[in-house]
Tab-separated table of C-alpha atoms in Angstrom:
chain	number	residue	atom	x	y	z
U	1	UNK	CA	-14.736	148.919	-129.703
U	2	UNK	CA	-11.778	151.112	-128.808
U	3	UNK	CA	-8.560	149.223	-129.347
U	4	UNK	CA	-6.058	148.845	-126.550
U	5	UNK	CA	-3.478	151.055	-128.221
U	6	UNK	CA	-5.789	154.057	-128.339
U	7	UNK	CA	-6.374	153.808	-124.616
U	8	UNK	CA	-2.942	154.999	-123.665
U	9	UNK	CA	-3.746	158.444	-125.088
U	10	UNK	CA	-5.877	159.075	-122.022
U	11	UNK	CA	-3.197	159.731	-119.469
U	12	UNK	CA	-4.276	161.523	-116.329
U	13	UNK	CA	-4.826	165.230	-115.858
U	14	UNK	CA	-2.401	165.538	-112.986
U	15	UNK	CA	1.235	164.985	-112.391
U	16	UNK	CA	2.378	164.725	-116.018
U	17	UNK	CA	3.847	168.203	-116.007
U	18	UNK	CA	6.072	169.933	-113.541
U	19	UNK	CA	4.474	172.895	-111.841
U	20	UNK	CA	6.366	176.154	-112.245
U	21	UNK	CA	5.899	179.847	-112.838
U	22	UNK	CA	3.692	182.515	-111.307
U	23	UNK	CA	0.265	184.040	-111.687
U	24	UNK	CA	-0.734	187.661	-111.151
U	25	UNK	CA	-4.258	188.451	-109.986
U	26	UNK	CA	-6.247	190.622	-107.591
U	27	UNK	CA	-9.495	190.106	-105.698
U	28	UNK	CA	-12.045	192.663	-104.590
U	29	UNK	CA	-15.534	192.586	-103.101
U	30	UNK	CA	-17.915	195.076	-104.722
U	31	UNK	CA	-20.500	195.874	-102.045
U	32	UNK	CA	-22.938	197.650	-104.361
U	33	UNK	CA	-23.168	194.569	-106.608
U	34	UNK	CA	-22.683	191.965	-103.864
U	35	UNK	CA	-20.032	190.420	-106.109
U	36	UNK	CA	-16.567	188.976	-105.693
U	37	UNK	CA	-14.358	190.076	-108.597
U	38	UNK	CA	-11.252	188.090	-109.446
U	39	UNK	CA	-9.098	190.109	-111.813
U	40	UNK	CA	-6.831	187.642	-113.629
U	41	UNK	CA	-3.975	189.632	-115.144
U	42	UNK	CA	-1.293	187.233	-116.416
U	43	UNK	CA	0.988	184.244	-115.872
U	44	UNK	CA	4.732	183.986	-116.303
U	45	UNK	CA	7.108	181.044	-116.997
U	46	UNK	CA	4.446	178.310	-117.089
U	47	UNK	CA	5.411	174.671	-117.677
U	48	UNK	CA	5.360	173.630	-121.350
U	49	UNK	CA	2.738	171.021	-122.207
U	50	UNK	CA	4.337	170.753	-125.646
U	51	UNK	CA	7.921	170.077	-124.650
U	52	UNK	CA	9.336	170.076	-128.204
U	53	UNK	CA	7.962	173.484	-129.115
U	54	UNK	CA	8.165	174.769	-125.528
U	55	UNK	CA	4.634	176.094	-125.340
U	56	UNK	CA	1.213	175.568	-123.773
U	57	UNK	CA	-2.363	176.697	-124.477
U	58	UNK	CA	-3.160	177.979	-120.991
U	59	UNK	CA	-6.371	179.165	-119.355
U	60	UNK	CA	-7.206	180.058	-115.766
U	61	UNK	CA	-10.078	178.545	-113.800
U	62	UNK	CA	-11.520	179.624	-110.451
U	63	UNK	CA	-13.678	177.863	-107.875
U	64	UNK	CA	-15.062	178.807	-104.517
U	65	UNK	CA	-14.512	175.885	-102.156
U	66	UNK	CA	-15.735	173.820	-100.369
U	67	UNK	CA	-18.965	173.884	-102.350
U	68	UNK	CA	-17.557	174.278	-105.825
U	69	UNK	CA	-20.674	172.909	-107.514
U	70	UNK	CA	-22.963	175.610	-106.191
U	71	UNK	CA	-21.081	178.681	-107.357
U	72	UNK	CA	-19.658	176.956	-110.376
U	73	UNK	CA	-16.333	177.305	-112.027
U	74	UNK	CA	-15.368	180.404	-113.955
U	75	UNK	CA	-12.781	180.352	-116.707
U	76	UNK	CA	-10.775	182.817	-118.737
U	77	UNK	CA	-10.294	182.431	-122.476
U	78	UNK	CA	-7.675	179.972	-123.686
U	79	UNK	CA	-4.536	181.665	-125.020
U	80	UNK	CA	-2.628	179.659	-127.602
U	81	UNK	CA	1.065	178.799	-127.812
U	82	UNK	CA	2.457	180.763	-124.901
U	83	UNK	CA	4.073	180.293	-121.495
U	84	UNK	CA	3.438	183.939	-120.550
U	85	UNK	CA	-0.266	184.556	-121.197
U	86	UNK	CA	-1.852	187.955	-120.555
U	87	UNK	CA	-5.596	187.733	-119.800
U	88	UNK	CA	-6.785	190.925	-118.091
U	89	UNK	CA	-10.172	189.337	-117.462
U	90	UNK	CA	-12.557	189.714	-114.534
U	91	UNK	CA	-14.289	186.573	-113.226
U	92	UNK	CA	-17.347	187.413	-111.121
U	93	UNK	CA	-19.240	185.576	-108.366
U	94	UNK	CA	-22.586	186.807	-107.022
U	95	UNK	CA	-22.233	186.045	-103.305
U	96	UNK	CA	-23.039	187.601	-99.914
U	97	UNK	CA	-19.993	188.844	-98.030
U	98	UNK	CA	-20.862	186.756	-94.942
U	99	UNK	CA	-20.863	183.547	-97.029
U	100	UNK	CA	-17.631	184.566	-98.721
U	101	UNK	CA	-15.941	184.446	-95.309
U	102	UNK	CA	-16.569	180.695	-95.186
U	103	UNK	CA	-14.940	180.048	-98.567
U	104	UNK	CA	-11.550	179.417	-100.086
U	105	UNK	CA	-10.757	180.780	-103.526
U	106	UNK	CA	-8.999	178.253	-105.729
U	107	UNK	CA	-7.258	179.665	-108.800
U	108	UNK	CA	-5.742	177.069	-111.112
U	109	UNK	CA	-3.981	177.158	-114.481
U	110	UNK	CA	-4.627	174.478	-117.100
U	111	UNK	CA	-3.348	173.613	-120.547
U	112	UNK	CA	-6.236	173.079	-122.952
U	113	UNK	CA	-5.659	169.998	-125.100
U	114	UNK	CA	-7.491	169.368	-128.355
U	115	UNK	CA	-7.891	165.733	-127.262
U	116	UNK	CA	-10.160	167.185	-124.542
U	117	UNK	CA	-7.696	166.087	-121.895
U	118	UNK	CA	-6.475	169.155	-120.066
U	119	UNK	CA	-3.255	169.260	-118.078
U	120	UNK	CA	-2.852	170.890	-114.701
U	121	UNK	CA	-0.170	173.630	-114.616
U	122	UNK	CA	-0.477	174.797	-111.013
U	123	UNK	CA	-2.757	176.509	-108.504
U	124	UNK	CA	-3.044	179.053	-105.721
U	125	UNK	CA	-5.499	178.888	-102.849
U	126	UNK	CA	-6.571	181.871	-100.747
U	127	UNK	CA	-8.453	181.440	-97.485
U	128	UNK	CA	-11.091	184.182	-97.546
U	129	UNK	CA	-11.997	183.748	-93.888
U	130	UNK	CA	-8.986	185.788	-92.830
U	131	UNK	CA	-8.928	188.160	-95.811
U	132	UNK	CA	-8.986	191.879	-94.959
U	133	UNK	CA	-11.366	193.401	-97.550
U	134	UNK	CA	-10.906	196.947	-96.256
U	135	UNK	CA	-7.163	197.013	-96.772
U	136	UNK	CA	-6.508	198.857	-100.041
U	137	UNK	CA	-3.221	196.968	-100.436
U	138	UNK	CA	-5.257	193.788	-100.792
U	139	UNK	CA	-6.966	195.119	-103.917
U	140	UNK	CA	-3.646	195.523	-105.725
U	141	UNK	CA	-2.405	193.026	-108.291
U	142	UNK	CA	-0.065	190.512	-106.682
U	143	UNK	CA	2.193	187.764	-107.976
U	144	UNK	CA	1.708	184.289	-106.512
U	145	UNK	CA	3.928	181.253	-107.147
U	146	UNK	CA	1.939	178.376	-108.672
U	147	UNK	CA	1.817	175.290	-106.469
U	148	UNK	CA	1.105	171.608	-107.003
U	149	UNK	CA	-2.314	170.120	-106.262
U	150	UNK	CA	-3.096	170.350	-102.581
U	151	UNK	CA	-6.648	168.979	-102.627
U	152	UNK	CA	-7.372	165.313	-103.291
U	153	UNK	CA	-7.105	164.676	-106.990
U	154	UNK	CA	-10.427	162.855	-107.304
U	155	UNK	CA	-12.413	165.876	-106.200
U	156	UNK	CA	-10.401	168.410	-108.076
U	157	UNK	CA	-10.190	166.822	-111.493
U	158	UNK	CA	-11.955	168.574	-114.342
U	159	UNK	CA	-15.636	168.210	-113.642
U	160	UNK	CA	-16.744	165.029	-115.410
U	161	UNK	CA	-20.153	164.633	-113.789
U	162	UNK	CA	-21.359	161.872	-111.482
U	163	UNK	CA	-22.852	158.392	-111.511
U	164	UNK	CA	-25.663	157.202	-109.276
U	165	UNK	CA	-25.412	153.468	-108.663
U	166	UNK	CA	-26.159	150.695	-106.204
U	167	UNK	CA	-24.229	147.500	-105.411
U	168	UNK	CA	-25.262	144.258	-103.776
U	169	UNK	CA	-23.211	141.224	-102.740
U	170	UNK	CA	-25.102	137.935	-102.541
U	171	UNK	CA	-22.856	135.338	-100.850
U	172	UNK	CA	-25.180	132.372	-101.557
U	173	UNK	CA	-27.351	132.913	-104.627
U	174	UNK	CA	-28.957	129.443	-104.377
U	175	UNK	CA	-29.249	128.495	-100.708
U	176	UNK	CA	-30.158	124.925	-99.844
U	177	UNK	CA	-27.786	123.358	-102.375
U	178	UNK	CA	-25.396	120.799	-100.946
U	179	UNK	CA	-22.383	122.254	-102.752
U	180	UNK	CA	-21.206	125.668	-101.583
U	181	UNK	CA	-21.812	128.114	-104.449
U	182	UNK	CA	-19.710	131.177	-105.155
U	183	UNK	CA	-21.348	134.548	-104.590
U	184	UNK	CA	-22.635	137.206	-106.969
U	185	UNK	CA	-22.050	140.934	-107.214
U	186	UNK	CA	-24.954	142.918	-108.672
U	187	UNK	CA	-24.245	146.373	-110.091
U	188	UNK	CA	-27.246	148.599	-110.692
U	189	UNK	CA	-26.246	151.576	-112.882
U	190	UNK	CA	-29.086	154.033	-112.241
U	191	UNK	CA	-28.106	157.256	-113.983
U	192	UNK	CA	-25.354	159.734	-114.721
U	193	UNK	CA	-25.590	163.424	-113.877
U	194	UNK	CA	-24.021	166.444	-115.585
U	195	UNK	CA	-21.810	164.588	-118.060
U	196	UNK	CA	-19.333	166.799	-119.930
U	197	UNK	CA	-20.270	167.869	-123.466
U	198	UNK	CA	-17.247	167.184	-125.601
U	199	UNK	CA	-18.698	167.787	-129.063
U	200	UNK	CA	-21.119	170.664	-129.037
U	201	UNK	CA	-24.669	169.841	-128.060
U	202	UNK	CA	-24.696	166.111	-128.819
U	203	UNK	CA	-24.196	163.325	-126.342
U	204	UNK	CA	-25.021	159.652	-126.795
U	205	UNK	CA	-23.626	157.961	-123.723
U	206	UNK	CA	-23.353	154.428	-122.403
U	207	UNK	CA	-21.686	152.736	-119.426
U	208	UNK	CA	-19.271	149.838	-119.682
U	209	UNK	CA	-18.347	147.546	-116.801
U	210	UNK	CA	-15.309	145.298	-116.335
U	211	UNK	CA	-14.367	143.356	-113.216
U	212	UNK	CA	-10.601	143.720	-112.932
U	213	UNK	CA	-8.221	141.875	-113.059
U	214	UNK	CA	-10.307	140.024	-115.681
U	215	UNK	CA	-10.275	142.117	-118.858
U	216	UNK	CA	-11.538	139.318	-121.099
U	217	UNK	CA	-14.644	139.777	-123.212
U	218	UNK	CA	-16.793	137.754	-120.819
U	219	UNK	CA	-16.010	140.200	-118.030
U	220	UNK	CA	-17.342	143.133	-120.054
U	221	UNK	CA	-20.962	144.227	-119.904
U	222	UNK	CA	-22.533	147.466	-121.051
U	223	UNK	CA	-25.746	149.456	-120.962
U	224	UNK	CA	-27.592	150.671	-124.041
U	225	UNK	CA	-26.703	154.165	-125.276
U	226	UNK	CA	-28.964	157.024	-124.201
U	227	UNK	CA	-28.917	160.086	-126.442
U	228	UNK	CA	-29.617	163.807	-126.297
U	229	UNK	CA	-29.050	164.360	-122.567
U	230	UNK	CA	-26.176	165.100	-120.163
U	231	UNK	CA	-28.048	163.268	-117.383
U	232	UNK	CA	-28.959	159.891	-118.917
U	233	UNK	CA	-31.067	157.350	-116.977
U	234	UNK	CA	-29.909	153.764	-117.586
U	235	UNK	CA	-31.492	151.647	-114.838
U	236	UNK	CA	-29.411	148.698	-115.964
U	237	UNK	CA	-28.370	145.872	-113.644
U	238	UNK	CA	-25.282	143.776	-114.318
U	239	UNK	CA	-24.685	140.485	-112.534
U	240	UNK	CA	-21.256	138.918	-112.041
U	241	UNK	CA	-20.998	135.469	-110.489
U	242	UNK	CA	-18.101	133.378	-109.181
U	243	UNK	CA	-17.242	135.738	-106.326
U	244	UNK	CA	-15.769	133.905	-103.352
U	245	UNK	CA	-15.429	135.990	-100.177
U	246	UNK	CA	-11.649	136.247	-100.708
U	247	UNK	CA	-12.172	137.625	-104.254
U	248	UNK	CA	-13.844	140.720	-102.834
U	249	UNK	CA	-10.510	142.009	-101.542
U	250	UNK	CA	-8.695	141.366	-104.836
U	251	UNK	CA	-11.183	142.487	-107.497
U	252	UNK	CA	-12.239	145.944	-108.596
U	253	UNK	CA	-15.359	147.069	-110.455
U	254	UNK	CA	-14.357	149.435	-113.258
U	255	UNK	CA	-17.263	151.466	-114.634
U	256	UNK	CA	-16.513	153.763	-117.550
U	257	UNK	CA	-18.805	156.225	-119.328
U	258	UNK	CA	-18.409	156.731	-123.073
U	259	UNK	CA	-19.880	159.018	-125.699
U	260	UNK	CA	-20.710	156.958	-128.792
U	261	UNK	CA	-20.405	158.966	-132.002
U	262	UNK	CA	-20.356	157.464	-135.490
U	263	UNK	CA	-17.630	154.832	-135.329
U	264	UNK	CA	-15.760	156.025	-132.275
U	265	UNK	CA	-16.288	155.992	-128.536
U	266	UNK	CA	-14.893	158.865	-126.510
U	267	UNK	CA	-14.066	158.383	-122.847
U	268	UNK	CA	-15.966	160.752	-120.528
U	269	UNK	CA	-14.999	159.513	-117.069
U	270	UNK	CA	-15.129	156.510	-114.795
U	271	UNK	CA	-15.115	154.906	-111.364
U	272	UNK	CA	-13.066	152.115	-109.837
U	273	UNK	CA	-14.823	150.530	-106.901
U	274	UNK	CA	-12.780	148.222	-104.686
U	275	UNK	CA	-10.548	148.334	-101.627
U	276	UNK	CA	-7.952	150.465	-103.404
U	277	UNK	CA	-5.016	148.569	-101.907
U	278	UNK	CA	-2.733	148.920	-104.937
U	279	UNK	CA	-2.457	145.106	-105.081
U	280	UNK	CA	-4.467	142.243	-106.551
U	281	UNK	CA	-3.735	138.580	-105.821
U	282	UNK	CA	-0.261	139.501	-104.593
U	283	UNK	CA	0.700	141.619	-107.629
U	284	UNK	CA	1.073	145.405	-107.540
U	285	UNK	CA	-1.430	146.929	-109.991
U	286	UNK	CA	-2.085	150.561	-110.875
U	287	UNK	CA	-5.840	150.055	-111.295
U	288	UNK	CA	-6.393	149.344	-107.583
U	289	UNK	CA	-6.554	153.102	-107.070
U	290	UNK	CA	-10.057	153.665	-105.660
U	291	UNK	CA	-10.742	157.033	-104.043
U	292	UNK	CA	-11.941	157.102	-100.424
U	293	UNK	CA	-15.560	157.521	-101.587
U	294	UNK	CA	-15.270	154.539	-103.928
U	295	UNK	CA	-13.686	152.408	-101.184
U	296	UNK	CA	-16.457	153.415	-98.765
U	297	UNK	CA	-19.146	152.079	-101.112
U	298	UNK	CA	-17.333	148.748	-101.613
U	299	UNK	CA	-16.820	148.357	-97.848
U	300	UNK	CA	-20.487	149.029	-97.229
U	301	UNK	CA	-21.439	146.383	-99.808
U	302	UNK	CA	-19.139	143.772	-98.263
U	303	UNK	CA	-20.370	144.558	-94.745
U	304	UNK	CA	-24.085	144.357	-95.612
U	305	UNK	CA	-24.661	141.296	-97.826
U	306	UNK	CA	-28.008	140.796	-99.595
U	307	UNK	CA	-28.739	144.536	-99.372
U	308	UNK	CA	-28.530	147.232	-102.020
U	309	UNK	CA	-26.106	150.002	-101.021
U	310	UNK	CA	-26.321	153.206	-103.018
U	311	UNK	CA	-24.047	156.175	-103.740
U	312	UNK	CA	-23.577	159.046	-106.173
U	313	UNK	CA	-19.881	159.248	-107.038
U	314	UNK	CA	-17.866	161.781	-109.069
U	315	UNK	CA	-16.569	160.417	-112.379
U	316	UNK	CA	-12.834	160.775	-112.860
U	317	UNK	CA	-10.109	160.392	-115.445
U	318	UNK	CA	-8.828	156.807	-115.528
U	319	UNK	CA	-5.782	155.290	-117.110
U	320	UNK	CA	-7.714	152.408	-118.607
U	321	UNK	CA	-6.451	148.865	-118.244
U	322	UNK	CA	-5.354	147.301	-121.508
U	323	UNK	CA	-8.151	145.229	-122.927
U	324	UNK	CA	-7.310	141.683	-123.898
U	325	UNK	CA	-9.159	140.555	-126.996
């Protein structure tokens, strides 16, 4: 069991650091190879992830959007202890020129943290639809100011994989009883896909579930651990009872994925499924922070009782609620 105090180490990827500085890069389409080349030259005056020593361990990452999964992310090497890294690396994408015209190029700078929690240092986005590939000027190295996150954070976080799951709300589990019974929420954790490998080639993952605001032991359920795969199949159903209709607007299902190794559990990513209102039973809470996709699944469950509703959702970094013993 990870103790509550350790949890606070996992602060989010975004928004901890100011975004400053510039990046110098050039893009070119090489017709003979049918490749987009992104020449990443250098960055200047980056924010310091280590404030005391005034330094970061920066690397540059590129995506083609909107379909970042298909083309994949490309990364430069990590350079240690510098705010002015020089890379001079070419990142290549095999892609037809016609398709390239439908894409945006996202170039972002990250600080690589040994705790495996990387911090966002800024980004630049170029719309390739309007890019003039024949203009020689456009092949020259240019400086771009780094900007804050423009895209929704949930989609743009470091890729933590996905979870396939189904939910069902049963308002009256035992019909025919005289006394009105409270409802049940059933959570069917089917599988995870493309989990991140944080320690070489080993992964032994399990899923933990808590129904917030209740962080007591009785609220916690978990799957067995499945080893040796980044796409583990769990097929585990968890049942929570005592749900009155009004509880559905106040509660939130927190599902977290962990890598179990020796005596420690390392957080891989999670979901928070609820209405995402920022409040629970009249109190402002930071865990009511569901993304639009997470909210959509919860809404669907509430609107179609006694029916399984399914989704595959991207796992994200969570600031985990303190666990009461």
